[in-house]
C-alpha cells in the first residue's frame, strides 16, 4: 500500500513536467530565450531570493538523483511482484487480458521511465535494473506454493554481476573483496526477506483474527503429521528470524493455511451464499 501511494505521488510530480515545459526550462537555463522570457525569468529569480537555484544549474545535473529514484521504484515493484499470491496474479492476468496492453502497473512504470529520461536527458539505452540471467525454482510445484503448500520462495534471482554469498545469503569474504575491488555490485533485488513467510506480519488484505487461527492450525497439522521439525529459537528477534528462515528453507513440504485469512478468499463463498439466499427468497415468494 505504501508503494502504491508513493508511486502515485511520483506520477503527480512528473505530470507537471510536460515536454513543452522541459523544453522551455532548458532554453532559459541555457540562456537561449528571448528578451521577454529572460526578463520574466530574472524577476522570478529575484522573487525567490535565497530559494532560487544556482543560475548555472541544469536539469541534466539531476541525473544521479533521477536514476536513484528509478532504481528504488523498480526495486520495490519487483519485490512486490515476487511477493504476489494467487489472487494478485489472477488479478494482474485479468487486467492485462482486458486492457490488451499488459499490466497497468508495468505500463505506468514505462511512462515514468520515459518522462524521467526526457526531463534529465538520460541516454536512450539506459536500463534501470541489470539483466537477471536466471531463475531457480525451489522445492514444490508453483501451484502448491500459490495455495500455501510447500516452500513459498517462488524465485531466487541470481545475477551474474552479484557478489559471492554463502548458503544463508550473506556476503562471503570473496564477495566483500569483489565489492571492494569494484568488479561486482549489489543488486537491490538480492535483499531477501529474513524469516518464515507463514509468520510474517498481517497484511492489509488479511483478517488479523483469521491469521492467528491459520498460523495455529498450520503449526498443529504440521507437527501432528511430522512435516516440520522442532520450533526454531534464538536469543534476539534477528536470530529468531534467521533460525525460522533456515528451518523454512530446509522444509521440502508443509501445510500453510495462511491463505484462508485472505479477505479476497472469502469473496467466492460469500457470493455463493448470497446467490443461494436470493434464490431461496425468490422460491419462497413465488414458488
mmCIF file of C-alpha atoms in Angstrom:
data_model
loop_
_atom_site.group_PDB
_atom_site.id
_atom_site.type_symbol
_atom_site.label_atom_id
_atom_site.label_comp_id
_atom_site.label_asym_id
_atom_site.label_seq_id
_atom_site.Cartn_x
_atom_site.Cartn_y
_atom_site.Cartn_z
ATOM 1 C CA UNK A 1 0.000 0.000 0.000
ATOM 2 C CA UNK A 2 2.843 2.430 0.839
ATOM 3 C CA UNK A 3 4.484 1.643 -2.501
ATOM 4 C CA UNK A 4 1.291 2.489 -4.414
ATOM 5 C CA UNK A 5 0.855 5.799 -2.616
ATOM 6 C CA UNK A 6 4.489 6.757 -3.195
ATOM 7 C CA UNK A 7 4.287 5.757 -6.872
ATOM 8 C CA UNK A 8 1.142 7.869 -7.375
ATOM 9 C CA UNK A 9 2.953 10.835 -5.784
ATOM 10 C CA UNK A 10 5.880 10.386 -8.199
ATOM 11 C CA UNK A 11 3.452 10.275 -11.128
ATOM 12 C CA UNK A 12 1.781 13.520 -9.991
ATOM 13 C CA UNK A 13 5.110 15.325 -9.740
ATOM 14 C CA UNK A 14 6.314 14.117 -13.149
ATOM 15 C CA UNK A 15 2.978 15.013 -14.736
ATOM 16 C CA UNK A 16 3.840 18.704 -14.243
ATOM 17 C CA UNK A 17 6.954 18.405 -16.415
ATOM 18 C CA UNK A 18 5.456 18.146 -19.875
ATOM 19 C CA UNK A 19 7.781 18.142 -22.887
ATOM 20 C CA UNK A 20 6.974 21.782 -23.611
ATOM 21 C CA UNK A 21 7.752 22.876 -20.037
ATOM 22 C CA UNK A 22 11.015 20.898 -20.006
ATOM 23 C CA UNK A 23 12.000 22.443 -23.329
ATOM 24 C CA UNK A 24 11.226 25.946 -22.022
ATOM 25 C CA UNK A 25 13.221 25.378 -18.822
ATOM 26 C CA UNK A 26 16.212 24.136 -20.812
ATOM 27 C CA UNK A 27 16.031 27.171 -23.099
ATOM 28 C CA UNK A 28 16.008 29.528 -20.097
ATOM 29 C CA UNK A 29 18.789 27.730 -18.243
ATOM 30 C CA UNK A 30 20.941 27.599 -21.362
ATOM 31 C CA UNK A 31 20.367 31.364 -21.886
ATOM 32 C CA UNK A 32 18.860 30.928 -25.325
ATOM 33 C CA UNK A 33 15.489 32.551 -24.526
ATOM 34 C CA UNK A 34 14.148 35.783 -25.971
ATOM 35 C CA UNK A 35 14.359 39.121 -24.158
ATOM 36 C CA UNK A 36 10.863 38.962 -22.631
ATOM 37 C CA UNK A 37 11.302 35.417 -21.300
ATOM 38 C CA UNK A 38 14.728 36.281 -19.923
ATOM 39 C CA UNK A 39 13.291 39.305 -18.105
ATOM 40 C CA UNK A 40 10.459 37.245 -16.601
ATOM 41 C CA UNK A 41 12.952 34.587 -15.517
ATOM 42 C CA UNK A 42 15.175 37.214 -13.860
ATOM 43 C CA UNK A 43 12.168 38.636 -11.983
ATOM 44 C CA UNK A 44 11.202 35.138 -10.862
ATOM 45 C CA UNK A 45 14.710 34.562 -9.516
ATOM 46 C CA UNK A 46 14.549 37.885 -7.684
ATOM 47 C CA UNK A 47 11.266 36.910 -6.026
ATOM 48 C CA UNK A 48 12.692 33.579 -4.860
ATOM 49 C CA UNK A 49 15.775 35.233 -3.303
ATOM 50 C CA UNK A 50 17.767 32.599 -1.390
ATOM 51 C CA UNK A 51 15.406 29.842 -2.559
ATOM 52 C CA UNK A 52 16.434 30.395 -6.168
ATOM 53 C CA UNK A 53 18.646 27.581 -7.523
ATOM 54 C CA UNK A 54 22.089 28.496 -8.939
ATOM 55 C CA UNK A 55 21.852 30.038 -12.399
ATOM 56 C CA UNK A 56 24.463 27.559 -13.646
ATOM 57 C CA UNK A 57 22.199 24.655 -12.676
ATOM 58 C CA UNK A 58 20.694 22.429 -15.402
ATOM 59 C CA UNK A 59 18.109 19.647 -15.426
ATOM 60 C CA UNK A 60 20.767 17.192 -16.553
ATOM 61 C CA UNK A 61 22.535 17.767 -13.210
ATOM 62 C CA UNK A 62 19.735 15.731 -11.610
ATOM 63 C CA UNK A 63 20.637 12.527 -13.463
ATOM 64 C CA UNK A 64 22.108 10.818 -10.398
ATOM 65 C CA UNK A 65 19.064 11.610 -8.244
ATOM 66 C CA UNK A 66 16.748 10.551 -11.076
ATOM 67 C CA UNK A 67 18.478 7.188 -11.571
ATOM 68 C CA UNK A 68 18.388 6.574 -7.804
ATOM 69 C CA UNK A 69 14.646 7.269 -7.823
ATOM 70 C CA UNK A 70 14.049 4.926 -10.776
ATOM 71 C CA UNK A 71 16.113 2.139 -9.202
ATOM 72 C CA UNK A 72 14.155 2.411 -5.964
ATOM 73 C CA UNK A 73 10.801 2.379 -7.787
ATOM 74 C CA UNK A 74 11.741 -0.612 -9.949
ATOM 75 C CA UNK A 75 13.236 -2.448 -6.964
ATOM 76 C CA UNK A 76 10.041 -2.070 -4.930
ATOM 77 C CA UNK A 77 7.986 -3.063 -7.984
ATOM 78 C CA UNK A 78 9.984 -6.278 -8.495
ATOM 79 C CA UNK A 79 9.799 -7.169 -4.795
ATOM 80 C CA UNK A 80 6.039 -6.652 -4.882
ATOM 81 C CA UNK A 81 5.708 -8.916 -7.916
ATOM 82 C CA UNK A 82 7.795 -11.634 -6.255
ATOM 83 C CA UNK A 83 5.539 -11.484 -3.184
ATOM 84 C CA UNK A 84 2.303 -11.740 -5.191
ATOM 85 C CA UNK A 85 -0.015 -14.583 -4.222
ATOM 86 C CA UNK A 86 -2.578 -16.440 -6.330
ATOM 87 C CA UNK A 87 -5.230 -13.706 -6.122
ATOM 88 C CA UNK A 88 -2.747 -10.954 -7.051
ATOM 89 C CA UNK A 89 -1.526 -12.934 -10.060
ATOM 90 C CA UNK A 90 -5.057 -13.672 -11.236
ATOM 91 C CA UNK A 91 -5.975 -10.002 -10.887
ATOM 92 C CA UNK A 92 -2.916 -8.926 -12.881
ATOM 93 C CA UNK A 93 -3.614 -11.549 -15.569
ATOM 94 C CA UNK A 94 -7.244 -10.459 -15.980
ATOM 95 C CA UNK A 95 -6.168 -6.833 -16.013
ATOM 96 C CA UNK A 96 -3.679 -7.458 -18.838
ATOM 97 C CA UNK A 97 -6.221 -9.525 -20.820
ATOM 98 C CA UNK A 98 -8.986 -6.899 -20.695
ATOM 99 C CA UNK A 99 -6.680 -3.918 -21.211
ATOM 100 C CA UNK A 100 -4.911 -5.541 -24.154
ATOM 101 C CA UNK A 101 -1.661 -3.709 -23.368
ATOM 102 C CA UNK A 102 -0.357 -5.695 -20.423
ATOM 103 C CA UNK A 103 -0.347 -4.856 -16.736
ATOM 104 C CA UNK A 104 -1.391 -1.271 -15.948
ATOM 105 C CA UNK A 105 1.429 -1.021 -13.426
ATOM 106 C CA UNK A 106 4.043 -2.116 -15.984
ATOM 107 C CA UNK A 107 2.673 0.411 -18.473
ATOM 108 C CA UNK A 108 2.793 3.156 -15.811
ATOM 109 C CA UNK A 109 6.407 2.260 -14.994
ATOM 110 C CA UNK A 110 7.316 2.554 -18.654
ATOM 111 C CA UNK A 111 5.727 6.005 -18.820
ATOM 112 C CA UNK A 112 7.610 7.123 -15.695
ATOM 113 C CA UNK A 113 10.888 5.946 -17.231
ATOM 114 C CA UNK A 114 10.162 7.857 -20.456
ATOM 115 C CA UNK A 115 9.263 11.013 -18.512
ATOM 116 C CA UNK A 116 12.399 10.910 -16.349
ATOM 117 C CA UNK A 117 14.554 10.138 -19.388
ATOM 118 C CA UNK A 118 13.088 13.193 -21.148
ATOM 119 C CA UNK A 119 13.445 15.525 -18.155
ATOM 120 C CA UNK A 120 17.072 14.822 -17.183
ATOM 121 C CA UNK A 121 18.237 13.730 -20.649
ATOM 122 C CA UNK A 122 19.156 10.138 -19.829
ATOM 123 C CA UNK A 123 20.664 8.004 -22.639
ATOM 124 C CA UNK A 124 18.121 6.181 -24.802
ATOM 125 C CA UNK A 125 19.740 2.816 -23.966
ATOM 126 C CA UNK A 126 19.564 3.440 -20.204
ATOM 127 C CA UNK A 127 18.276 0.439 -18.270
ATOM 128 C CA UNK A 128 17.068 0.825 -14.713
ATOM 129 C CA UNK A 129 17.981 -2.597 -13.325
ATOM 130 C CA UNK A 130 20.700 -5.020 -14.503
ATOM 131 C CA UNK A 131 19.623 -8.010 -16.552
ATOM 132 C CA UNK A 132 18.634 -11.014 -14.498
ATOM 133 C CA UNK A 133 20.258 -14.074 -16.020
ATOM 134 C CA UNK A 134 18.456 -16.954 -14.415
ATOM 135 C CA UNK A 135 15.680 -18.003 -12.073
ATOM 136 C CA UNK A 136 15.932 -21.024 -9.868
ATOM 137 C CA UNK A 137 12.758 -22.574 -8.506
ATOM 138 C CA UNK A 138 12.772 -24.068 -5.024
ATOM 139 C CA UNK A 139 11.084 -27.228 -3.773
ATOM 140 C CA UNK A 140 7.435 -27.911 -4.540
ATOM 141 C CA UNK A 141 5.364 -27.003 -7.551
ATOM 142 C CA UNK A 142 4.266 -23.418 -8.274
ATOM 143 C CA UNK A 143 0.589 -24.263 -7.928
ATOM 144 C CA UNK A 144 1.038 -25.770 -4.460
ATOM 145 C CA UNK A 145 3.071 -22.771 -3.330
ATOM 146 C CA UNK A 146 0.438 -20.346 -4.545
ATOM 147 C CA UNK A 147 -2.125 -22.108 -2.363
ATOM 148 C CA UNK A 148 0.221 -22.025 0.634
ATOM 149 C CA UNK A 149 1.570 -25.562 0.370
ATOM 150 C CA UNK A 150 5.256 -26.379 0.222
ATOM 151 C CA UNK A 151 8.069 -23.850 0.063
ATOM 152 C CA UNK A 152 6.791 -20.395 -0.951
ATOM 153 C CA UNK A 153 10.141 -18.987 -2.050
ATOM 154 C CA UNK A 154 8.936 -18.977 -5.670
ATOM 155 C CA UNK A 155 12.014 -17.487 -7.255
ATOM 156 C CA UNK A 156 15.525 -16.858 -6.197
ATOM 157 C CA UNK A 157 17.096 -14.362 -8.551
ATOM 158 C CA UNK A 158 20.720 -14.857 -9.477
ATOM 159 C CA UNK A 159 22.668 -12.107 -11.167
ATOM 160 C CA UNK A 160 25.997 -12.860 -12.806
ATOM 161 C CA UNK A 161 27.209 -9.459 -11.576
ATOM 162 C CA UNK A 162 26.196 -10.151 -7.969
ATOM 163 C CA UNK A 163 28.844 -10.674 -5.275
ATOM 164 C CA UNK A 164 29.587 -14.103 -3.877
ATOM 165 C CA UNK A 165 27.342 -15.165 -0.983
ATOM 166 C CA UNK A 166 27.149 -18.124 1.384
ATOM 167 C CA UNK A 167 24.233 -20.537 1.730
ATOM 168 C CA UNK A 168 22.434 -18.115 4.071
ATOM 169 C CA UNK A 169 22.581 -15.286 1.525
ATOM 170 C CA UNK A 170 25.207 -13.336 3.491
ATOM 171 C CA UNK A 171 28.287 -11.837 1.834
ATOM 172 C CA UNK A 172 31.306 -14.125 1.932
ATOM 173 C CA UNK A 173 34.907 -12.881 2.265
ATOM 174 C CA UNK A 174 35.275 -13.285 -1.507
ATOM 175 C CA UNK A 175 32.102 -11.262 -2.054
ATOM 176 C CA UNK A 176 33.408 -8.432 0.136
ATOM 177 C CA UNK A 177 36.678 -8.390 -1.827
ATOM 178 C CA UNK A 178 34.711 -8.285 -5.093
ATOM 179 C CA UNK A 179 32.740 -5.245 -3.922
ATOM 180 C CA UNK A 180 35.867 -3.543 -2.586
ATOM 181 C CA UNK A 181 37.654 -4.005 -5.926
ATOM 182 C CA UNK A 182 34.595 -2.810 -7.855
ATOM 183 C CA UNK A 183 34.351 -5.943 -10.013
ATOM 184 C CA UNK A 184 30.730 -6.573 -8.965
ATOM 185 C CA UNK A 185 27.907 -4.607 -7.376
ATOM 186 C CA UNK A 186 24.959 -5.361 -5.123
ATOM 187 C CA UNK A 187 21.521 -5.564 -6.650
ATOM 188 C CA UNK A 188 18.596 -4.282 -4.523
ATOM 189 C CA UNK A 189 16.610 -7.344 -5.617
ATOM 190 C CA UNK A 190 19.133 -9.581 -3.830
ATOM 191 C CA UNK A 191 17.778 -8.364 -0.483
ATOM 192 C CA UNK A 192 15.650 -11.240 0.746
ATOM 193 C CA UNK A 193 13.021 -11.496 3.431
ATOM 194 C CA UNK A 194 14.500 -12.814 6.677
ATOM 195 C CA UNK A 195 12.121 -15.127 8.458
ATOM 196 C CA UNK A 196 9.274 -17.507 7.728
ATOM 197 C CA UNK A 197 6.515 -16.181 5.392
ATOM 198 C CA UNK A 198 3.959 -18.112 7.450
ATOM 199 C CA UNK A 199 4.862 -15.992 10.481
ATOM 200 C CA UNK A 200 5.137 -12.634 8.681
ATOM 201 C CA UNK A 201 3.138 -9.668 9.915
ATOM 202 C CA UNK A 202 -0.525 -9.326 8.982
ATOM 203 C CA UNK A 203 -1.077 -7.864 5.509
ATOM 204 C CA UNK A 204 -3.614 -5.144 4.735
ATOM 205 C CA UNK A 205 -5.827 -7.672 2.880
ATOM 206 C CA UNK A 206 -5.840 -10.207 5.724
ATOM 207 C CA UNK A 207 -8.164 -10.601 8.706
ATOM 208 C CA UNK A 208 -5.990 -10.474 11.887
ATOM 209 C CA UNK A 209 -8.105 -12.972 13.865
ATOM 210 C CA UNK A 210 -8.064 -15.475 11.000
ATOM 211 C CA UNK A 211 -4.307 -15.006 10.581
ATOM 212 C CA UNK A 212 -3.695 -16.132 14.161
ATOM 213 C CA UNK A 213 -6.061 -19.086 13.755
ATOM 214 C CA UNK A 214 -4.481 -20.077 10.417
ATOM 215 C CA UNK A 215 -0.959 -19.989 11.891
ATOM 216 C CA UNK A 216 -2.050 -22.055 14.890
ATOM 217 C CA UNK A 217 -3.836 -24.606 12.702
ATOM 218 C CA UNK A 218 -0.855 -24.839 10.330
ATOM 219 C CA UNK A 219 1.574 -25.459 13.198
ATOM 220 C CA UNK A 220 -0.730 -28.049 14.731
ATOM 221 C CA UNK A 221 -1.194 -30.020 11.491
ATOM 222 C CA UNK A 222 2.487 -29.868 10.546
ATOM 223 C CA UNK A 223 3.561 -31.165 13.953
ATOM 224 C CA UNK A 224 0.912 -33.898 14.007
ATOM 225 C CA UNK A 225 1.869 -35.051 10.507
ATOM 226 C CA UNK A 226 5.617 -34.717 11.091
ATOM 227 C CA UNK A 227 6.238 -32.260 8.257
ATOM 228 C CA UNK A 228 8.184 -29.732 10.344
ATOM 229 C CA UNK A 229 10.929 -30.425 12.959
ATOM 230 C CA UNK A 230 11.261 -28.679 16.307
ATOM 231 C CA UNK A 231 10.437 -24.971 16.520
ATOM 232 C CA UNK A 232 13.348 -22.593 15.995
ATOM 233 C CA UNK A 233 14.504 -20.281 18.778
ATOM 234 C CA UNK A 234 17.034 -17.505 19.202
ATOM 235 C CA UNK A 235 18.480 -15.059 21.719
ATOM 236 C CA UNK A 236 17.005 -11.988 19.981
ATOM 237 C CA UNK A 237 14.487 -11.172 17.262
ATOM 238 C CA UNK A 238 17.034 -11.204 14.415
ATOM 239 C CA UNK A 239 18.493 -14.559 15.461
ATOM 240 C CA UNK A 240 14.981 -15.917 15.864
ATOM 241 C CA UNK A 241 14.068 -14.809 12.336
ATOM 242 C CA UNK A 242 17.270 -16.301 10.897
ATOM 243 C CA UNK A 243 16.573 -19.652 12.569
ATOM 244 C CA UNK A 244 12.991 -19.565 11.315
ATOM 245 C CA UNK A 245 14.230 -18.850 7.771
ATOM 246 C CA UNK A 246 16.733 -21.732 7.903
ATOM 247 C CA UNK A 247 14.047 -24.087 9.169
ATOM 248 C CA UNK A 248 11.666 -22.905 6.448
ATOM 249 C CA UNK A 249 14.251 -23.307 3.674
ATOM 250 C CA UNK A 250 15.118 -26.829 4.813
ATOM 251 C CA UNK A 251 11.459 -27.912 4.737
ATOM 252 C CA UNK A 252 10.523 -29.563 1.451
ATOM 253 C CA UNK A 253 6.775 -29.688 2.157
ATOM 254 C CA UNK A 254 4.421 -28.328 4.774
ATOM 255 C CA UNK A 255 0.848 -27.172 5.216
ATOM 256 C CA UNK A 256 0.280 -23.420 5.195
ATOM 257 C CA UNK A 257 -3.311 -22.287 5.787
ATOM 258 C CA UNK A 258 -2.424 -18.600 5.792
ATOM 259 C CA UNK A 259 -4.323 -18.073 2.535
ATOM 260 C CA UNK A 260 -7.594 -18.744 4.397
ATOM 261 C CA UNK A 261 -7.127 -15.432 6.228
ATOM 262 C CA UNK A 262 -7.122 -13.525 2.942
ATOM 263 C CA UNK A 263 -10.279 -11.432 2.753
ATOM 264 C CA UNK A 264 -10.342 -11.949 -1.023
ATOM 265 C CA UNK A 265 -10.644 -15.689 -0.445
ATOM 266 C CA UNK A 266 -13.932 -15.028 1.370
ATOM 267 C CA UNK A 267 -15.473 -13.295 -1.646
ATOM 268 C CA UNK A 268 -16.216 -16.531 -3.547
ATOM 269 C CA UNK A 269 -18.094 -18.378 -0.750
ATOM 270 C CA UNK A 270 -19.832 -15.118 0.178
ATOM 271 C CA UNK A 271 -21.027 -14.718 -3.414
ATOM 272 C CA UNK A 272 -22.327 -18.308 -3.483
ATOM 273 C CA UNK A 273 -24.079 -17.804 -0.141
ATOM 274 C CA UNK A 274 -25.670 -14.555 -1.345
ATOM 275 C CA UNK A 275 -26.847 -16.236 -4.570
ATOM 276 C CA UNK A 276 -28.273 -19.142 -2.591
ATOM 277 C CA UNK A 277 -30.044 -16.782 -0.198
ATOM 278 C CA UNK A 278 -31.572 -14.756 -3.047
ATOM 279 C CA UNK A 279 -32.695 -17.962 -4.760
ATOM 280 C CA UNK A 280 -34.376 -19.257 -1.576
ATOM 281 C CA UNK A 281 -36.143 -15.889 -1.135
ATOM 282 C CA UNK A 282 -37.389 -15.958 -4.733
ATOM 283 C CA UNK A 283 -38.626 -19.560 -4.322
ATOM 284 C CA UNK A 284 -40.366 -18.671 -1.044
ATOM 285 C CA UNK A 285 -42.131 -15.668 -2.593
ATOM 286 C CA UNK A 286 -43.090 -17.019 -5.996
ATOM 287 C CA UNK A 287 -42.740 -20.786 -5.606
#
